[in-house]
Amino acid sequence: MTKRTLLVTLLILGSYTFSYAQEAIGINTNLPRTTLDVNGKLTVRDTGNLPSEGKLKALYVDSENGLIGTVAPTKATAPISVFTAKSSNIVPHNVDNANLFNQGETEIKIPISINDASPNNLNLTVEDTYNIVISEDGTYQISSYINVATSTSSTEKKLPIQEKNNETYVELTNYYKVIFIYAYLSLNNKTKIAGTRPILTSVLGSQANLITLPTVTRTLKKGDKLSIQFHRTTTSKDIPAGDDVTNIGLTSNYGSAPYSITINKL
């Protein structure tokens, strides 16, 4: 073969190789759809360790079209849902609720709206107005509070004042009352999983009382229901403890919502 023939042959082969490199390559397929189309299992062996882990990207396979690639990083989502009352009148501060409360052991349930959930990253739902429904099995940490407004009636109290040999009295309006209240978080409307019984002292006639329930960690199942309620306690003889109220309900005074429930999935 002459030098000229060899040169022409090399040019033709080089041109073919370059042209082929610009086309799609198919392995186990005659119709490659991408630059490299492998139809079947793919094995990569003895890769060793890459020098810099900080620059690595994970590769994913699309289950529908088989494409391999990276995905854009997404912001981590905290596994939390927070229900905070948007309405200040969900349990009205009125005589009707006072009559229920004064009976003792009569539950006053807190209405819960799905619109109160923000964020709701756990995809929780609300059922029958009062129940938060758990969406999946897991261990949860739950914190909550209610903001209770109370009103009590006044009584006239005579305060004795000694003036030399004459004893006189000054009449004062007295609102001092003691209110026994039990607030608790209920599981499936039958098991109390967190509760507190503060003894409220009413000295102003009307006042707001922020009642914080203990934080509880509990294993819950999909479909479990959480609700929150309160009532007046009774003595061992079933007599309502403490003093009556003239009005009771929830309020949004002092920067606190009527209720709030925070649910974290651990």
Short mmCIF file of N, CA and C in Angstrom, two decimals, residues 112-207:
data_model
loop_
_atom_site.label_atom_id
_atom_site.label_comp_id
_atom_site.label_asym_id
_atom_site.label_seq_id
_atom_site.Cartn_x
_atom_site.Cartn_y
_atom_site.Cartn_z
N ILE A 112 -62.23 22.39 66.52
CA ILE A 112 -60.98 22.51 65.77
C ILE A 112 -61.31 22.57 64.28
N SER A 113 -60.69 23.50 63.58
CA SER A 113 -60.90 23.64 62.13
C SER A 113 -59.62 23.30 61.39
N ILE A 114 -59.76 22.64 60.24
CA ILE A 114 -58.59 22.34 59.41
C ILE A 114 -57.95 23.64 58.92
N ASN A 115 -58.73 24.71 58.86
CA ASN A 115 -58.18 26.01 58.46
C ASN A 115 -57.24 26.59 59.51
N ASP A 116 -57.30 26.03 60.73
CA ASP A 116 -56.40 26.48 61.80
C ASP A 116 -55.01 25.87 61.68
N ALA A 117 -54.83 24.90 60.78
CA ALA A 117 -53.56 24.18 60.65
C ALA A 117 -52.60 24.92 59.73
N SER A 118 -51.50 25.39 60.28
CA SER A 118 -50.47 26.07 59.47
C SER A 118 -49.16 26.12 60.26
N PRO A 119 -48.15 25.33 59.81
CA PRO A 119 -48.18 24.42 58.67
C PRO A 119 -48.89 23.12 59.01
N ASN A 120 -49.17 22.34 57.98
CA ASN A 120 -49.75 21.01 58.17
C ASN A 120 -48.94 20.00 57.37
N ASN A 121 -47.66 19.92 57.68
CA ASN A 121 -46.75 19.05 56.94
C ASN A 121 -47.02 17.57 57.18
N LEU A 122 -47.77 17.24 58.23
CA LEU A 122 -48.10 15.85 58.53
C LEU A 122 -49.38 15.41 57.83
N ASN A 123 -50.00 16.33 57.09
CA ASN A 123 -51.24 16.02 56.36
C ASN A 123 -52.33 15.48 57.29
N LEU A 124 -52.47 16.12 58.45
CA LEU A 124 -53.51 15.74 59.40
C LEU A 124 -54.85 16.28 58.92
N THR A 125 -55.93 15.63 59.34
CA THR A 125 -57.28 16.05 58.98
C THR A 125 -58.09 16.28 60.26
N VAL A 126 -59.26 16.88 60.09
CA VAL A 126 -60.17 17.12 61.22
C VAL A 126 -61.47 16.39 60.95
N GLU A 127 -61.97 15.71 61.96
CA GLU A 127 -63.20 14.92 61.82
C GLU A 127 -64.18 15.30 62.93
N ASP A 128 -65.44 15.40 62.57
CA ASP A 128 -66.52 15.67 63.54
C ASP A 128 -66.27 16.93 64.38
N THR A 129 -65.65 17.92 63.78
CA THR A 129 -65.46 19.25 64.38
C THR A 129 -64.43 19.28 65.51
N TYR A 130 -64.30 18.21 66.27
CA TYR A 130 -63.48 18.27 67.48
C TYR A 130 -62.21 17.42 67.44
N ASN A 131 -62.03 16.58 66.41
CA ASN A 131 -60.97 15.59 66.43
C ASN A 131 -59.93 15.81 65.33
N ILE A 132 -58.66 15.83 65.73
CA ILE A 132 -57.55 15.82 64.78
C ILE A 132 -57.20 14.36 64.50
N VAL A 133 -57.15 13.98 63.22
CA VAL A 133 -56.93 12.59 62.84
C VAL A 133 -55.48 12.40 62.37
N ILE A 134 -54.79 11.43 62.98
CA ILE A 134 -53.41 11.11 62.63
C ILE A 134 -53.36 10.42 61.27
N SER A 135 -52.40 10.81 60.42
CA SER A 135 -52.35 10.31 59.04
C SER A 135 -51.50 9.06 58.87
N GLU A 136 -50.55 8.80 59.77
CA GLU A 136 -49.72 7.61 59.63
C GLU A 136 -49.14 7.20 60.98
N ASP A 137 -48.78 5.91 61.08
CA ASP A 137 -48.21 5.38 62.31
C ASP A 137 -46.90 6.10 62.64
N GLY A 138 -46.61 6.20 63.94
CA GLY A 138 -45.34 6.81 64.33
C GLY A 138 -45.35 7.28 65.77
N THR A 139 -44.24 7.85 66.18
CA THR A 139 -44.11 8.42 67.52
C THR A 139 -44.22 9.94 67.40
N TYR A 140 -45.09 10.52 68.22
CA TYR A 140 -45.39 11.94 68.11
C TYR A 140 -45.16 12.63 69.45
N GLN A 141 -44.80 13.91 69.37
CA GLN A 141 -44.69 14.76 70.55
C GLN A 141 -45.72 15.88 70.41
N ILE A 142 -46.55 16.04 71.43
CA ILE A 142 -47.70 16.95 71.35
C ILE A 142 -47.65 17.96 72.48
N SER A 143 -47.77 19.24 72.12
CA SER A 143 -47.85 20.32 73.10
C SER A 143 -49.11 21.14 72.82
N SER A 144 -49.73 21.66 73.87
CA SER A 144 -50.99 22.39 73.66
C SER A 144 -51.27 23.34 74.81
N TYR A 145 -52.14 24.31 74.53
CA TYR A 145 -52.64 25.20 75.58
C TYR A 145 -54.04 25.67 75.22
N ILE A 146 -54.77 26.13 76.22
CA ILE A 146 -56.05 26.81 76.00
C ILE A 146 -56.04 28.10 76.80
N ASN A 147 -56.73 29.10 76.28
CA ASN A 147 -56.78 30.42 76.90
C ASN A 147 -58.22 30.65 77.39
N VAL A 148 -58.44 30.41 78.67
CA VAL A 148 -59.79 30.40 79.24
C VAL A 148 -60.13 31.74 79.87
N ALA A 149 -61.28 32.29 79.48
CA ALA A 149 -61.80 33.53 80.09
C ALA A 149 -62.87 33.17 81.11
N THR A 150 -62.77 33.72 82.31
CA THR A 150 -63.75 33.46 83.36
C THR A 150 -64.30 34.77 83.90
N SER A 151 -65.55 34.71 84.33
CA SER A 151 -66.18 35.84 85.04
C SER A 151 -66.88 35.30 86.27
N THR A 152 -66.82 36.05 87.35
CA THR A 152 -67.48 35.65 88.58
C THR A 152 -68.32 36.80 89.11
N SER A 153 -69.28 36.45 89.95
CA SER A 153 -70.16 37.48 90.52
C SER A 153 -69.48 38.15 91.71
N SER A 154 -69.95 39.33 92.03
CA SER A 154 -69.37 40.09 93.14
C SER A 154 -70.19 39.89 94.40
N THR A 155 -69.55 40.06 95.54
CA THR A 155 -70.24 40.05 96.83
C THR A 155 -69.78 41.28 97.61
N GLU A 156 -70.64 41.77 98.46
CA GLU A 156 -70.29 42.92 99.28
C GLU A 156 -69.64 42.45 100.57
N LYS A 157 -68.52 43.00 100.86
CA LYS A 157 -67.77 42.61 102.05
C LYS A 157 -67.54 43.84 102.92
N LYS A 158 -67.80 43.69 104.23
CA LYS A 158 -67.60 44.80 105.16
C LYS A 158 -66.24 44.67 105.84
N LEU A 159 -65.43 45.71 105.69
CA LEU A 159 -64.10 45.72 106.28
C LEU A 159 -64.12 46.60 107.53
N PRO A 160 -63.87 46.03 108.71
CA PRO A 160 -63.93 46.84 109.94
C PRO A 160 -62.74 47.79 110.05
N ILE A 161 -63.02 49.01 110.49
CA ILE A 161 -61.98 50.01 110.71
C ILE A 161 -62.16 50.58 112.12
N GLN A 162 -61.12 50.56 112.91
CA GLN A 162 -61.19 51.04 114.29
C GLN A 162 -60.81 52.52 114.34
N GLU A 163 -61.68 53.35 114.89
CA GLU A 163 -61.41 54.77 115.06
C GLU A 163 -61.63 55.12 116.53
N LYS A 164 -60.50 55.13 117.27
CA LYS A 164 -60.56 55.36 118.72
C LYS A 164 -61.51 54.37 119.36
N ASN A 165 -62.60 54.84 119.93
CA ASN A 165 -63.53 53.94 120.60
C ASN A 165 -64.70 53.54 119.73
N ASN A 166 -64.73 54.08 118.52
CA ASN A 166 -65.85 53.76 117.62
C ASN A 166 -65.39 52.79 116.52
N GLU A 167 -66.13 51.75 116.32
CA GLU A 167 -65.82 50.78 115.27
C GLU A 167 -66.74 51.01 114.09
N THR A 168 -66.16 51.31 112.93
CA THR A 168 -66.94 51.52 111.72
C THR A 168 -66.51 50.50 110.66
N TYR A 169 -67.31 50.42 109.64
CA TYR A 169 -67.05 49.45 108.56
C TYR A 169 -67.06 50.16 107.21
N VAL A 170 -66.19 49.67 106.33
CA VAL A 170 -66.16 50.13 104.94
C VAL A 170 -66.61 48.98 104.06
N GLU A 171 -67.60 49.23 103.23
CA GLU A 171 -68.10 48.17 102.35
C GLU A 171 -67.26 48.13 101.06
N LEU A 172 -66.73 46.96 100.74
CA LEU A 172 -65.92 46.76 99.55
C LEU A 172 -66.56 45.70 98.66
N THR A 173 -66.42 45.90 97.36
CA THR A 173 -66.88 44.88 96.42
C THR A 173 -65.82 43.80 96.30
N ASN A 174 -66.21 42.56 96.53
CA ASN A 174 -65.26 41.45 96.54
C ASN A 174 -65.58 40.47 95.42
N TYR A 175 -64.60 40.22 94.54
CA TYR A 175 -64.76 39.25 93.46
C TYR A 175 -63.97 37.97 93.73
N TYR A 176 -63.35 37.88 94.85
CA TYR A 176 -62.43 36.77 95.07
C TYR A 176 -63.17 35.44 95.08
N LYS A 177 -62.84 34.62 94.08
CA LYS A 177 -63.43 33.28 93.97
C LYS A 177 -62.33 32.29 93.59
N VAL A 178 -62.58 31.03 93.87
CA VAL A 178 -61.65 29.95 93.53
C VAL A 178 -62.33 29.02 92.54
N ILE A 179 -61.68 28.81 91.39
CA ILE A 179 -62.28 28.02 90.30
C ILE A 179 -61.42 26.78 90.06
N PHE A 180 -62.04 25.62 90.17
CA PHE A 180 -61.36 24.36 89.91
C PHE A 180 -61.66 23.92 88.47
N ILE A 181 -60.61 23.79 87.66
CA ILE A 181 -60.79 23.45 86.25
C ILE A 181 -59.79 22.37 85.86
N TYR A 182 -60.24 21.44 85.06
CA TYR A 182 -59.38 20.35 84.58
C TYR A 182 -59.37 20.40 83.05
N ALA A 183 -58.19 20.63 82.46
CA ALA A 183 -58.04 20.66 81.01
C ALA A 183 -57.17 19.48 80.59
N TYR A 184 -57.53 18.82 79.49
CA TYR A 184 -56.78 17.63 79.11
C TYR A 184 -56.88 17.33 77.61
N LEU A 185 -55.88 16.58 77.15
CA LEU A 185 -55.82 16.09 75.77
C LEU A 185 -56.30 14.65 75.78
N SER A 186 -57.22 14.35 74.88
CA SER A 186 -57.85 13.03 74.87
C SER A 186 -57.48 12.27 73.60
N LEU A 187 -57.25 10.96 73.74
CA LEU A 187 -56.97 10.08 72.61
C LEU A 187 -58.20 9.22 72.33
N ASN A 188 -58.71 9.34 71.12
CA ASN A 188 -59.89 8.57 70.69
C ASN A 188 -61.09 8.76 71.61
N ASN A 189 -61.16 9.96 72.21
CA ASN A 189 -62.30 10.36 73.04
C ASN A 189 -62.53 9.47 74.26
N LYS A 190 -61.47 8.78 74.70
CA LYS A 190 -61.65 7.93 75.89
C LYS A 190 -60.43 7.88 76.81
N THR A 191 -59.24 8.13 76.29
CA THR A 191 -58.03 8.03 77.09
C THR A 191 -57.40 9.41 77.25
N LYS A 192 -57.23 9.84 78.49
CA LYS A 192 -56.58 11.13 78.76
C LYS A 192 -55.07 10.92 78.74
N ILE A 193 -54.37 11.59 77.82
CA ILE A 193 -52.93 11.37 77.67
C ILE A 193 -52.10 12.54 78.17
N ALA A 194 -52.72 13.67 78.46
CA ALA A 194 -52.02 14.82 79.04
C ALA A 194 -53.07 15.72 79.68
N GLY A 195 -52.84 16.14 80.91
CA GLY A 195 -53.83 16.98 81.57
C GLY A 195 -53.23 17.78 82.71
N THR A 196 -53.97 18.81 83.12
CA THR A 196 -53.55 19.64 84.25
C THR A 196 -54.79 20.20 84.93
N ARG A 197 -54.70 20.36 86.26
CA ARG A 197 -55.83 20.93 87.00
C ARG A 197 -55.35 22.14 87.81
N PRO A 198 -55.26 23.28 87.16
CA PRO A 198 -54.90 24.49 87.91
C PRO A 198 -56.08 24.96 88.76
N ILE A 199 -55.78 25.62 89.85
CA ILE A 199 -56.81 26.24 90.67
C ILE A 199 -56.75 27.74 90.40
N LEU A 200 -57.76 28.25 89.72
CA LEU A 200 -57.77 29.65 89.32
C LEU A 200 -58.35 30.51 90.43
N THR A 201 -57.69 31.59 90.73
CA THR A 201 -58.23 32.55 91.69
C THR A 201 -58.70 33.78 90.93
N SER A 202 -59.98 34.04 91.01
CA SER A 202 -60.57 35.18 90.31
C SER A 202 -60.66 36.35 91.27
N VAL A 203 -59.95 37.42 90.95
CA VAL A 203 -59.93 38.59 91.83
C VAL A 203 -60.41 39.85 91.11
N LEU A 204 -60.64 39.75 89.81
CA LEU A 204 -61.00 40.94 89.03
C LEU A 204 -62.43 40.90 88.50
N GLY A 205 -63.12 39.81 88.73
CA GLY A 205 -64.46 39.68 88.15
C GLY A 205 -64.40 38.99 86.81
N SER A 206 -63.60 39.51 85.88
CA SER A 206 -63.37 38.89 84.58
C SER A 206 -61.87 38.87 84.30
N GLN A 207 -61.37 37.74 83.84
CA GLN A 207 -59.95 37.64 83.57
C GLN A 207 -59.67 36.49 82.62
#
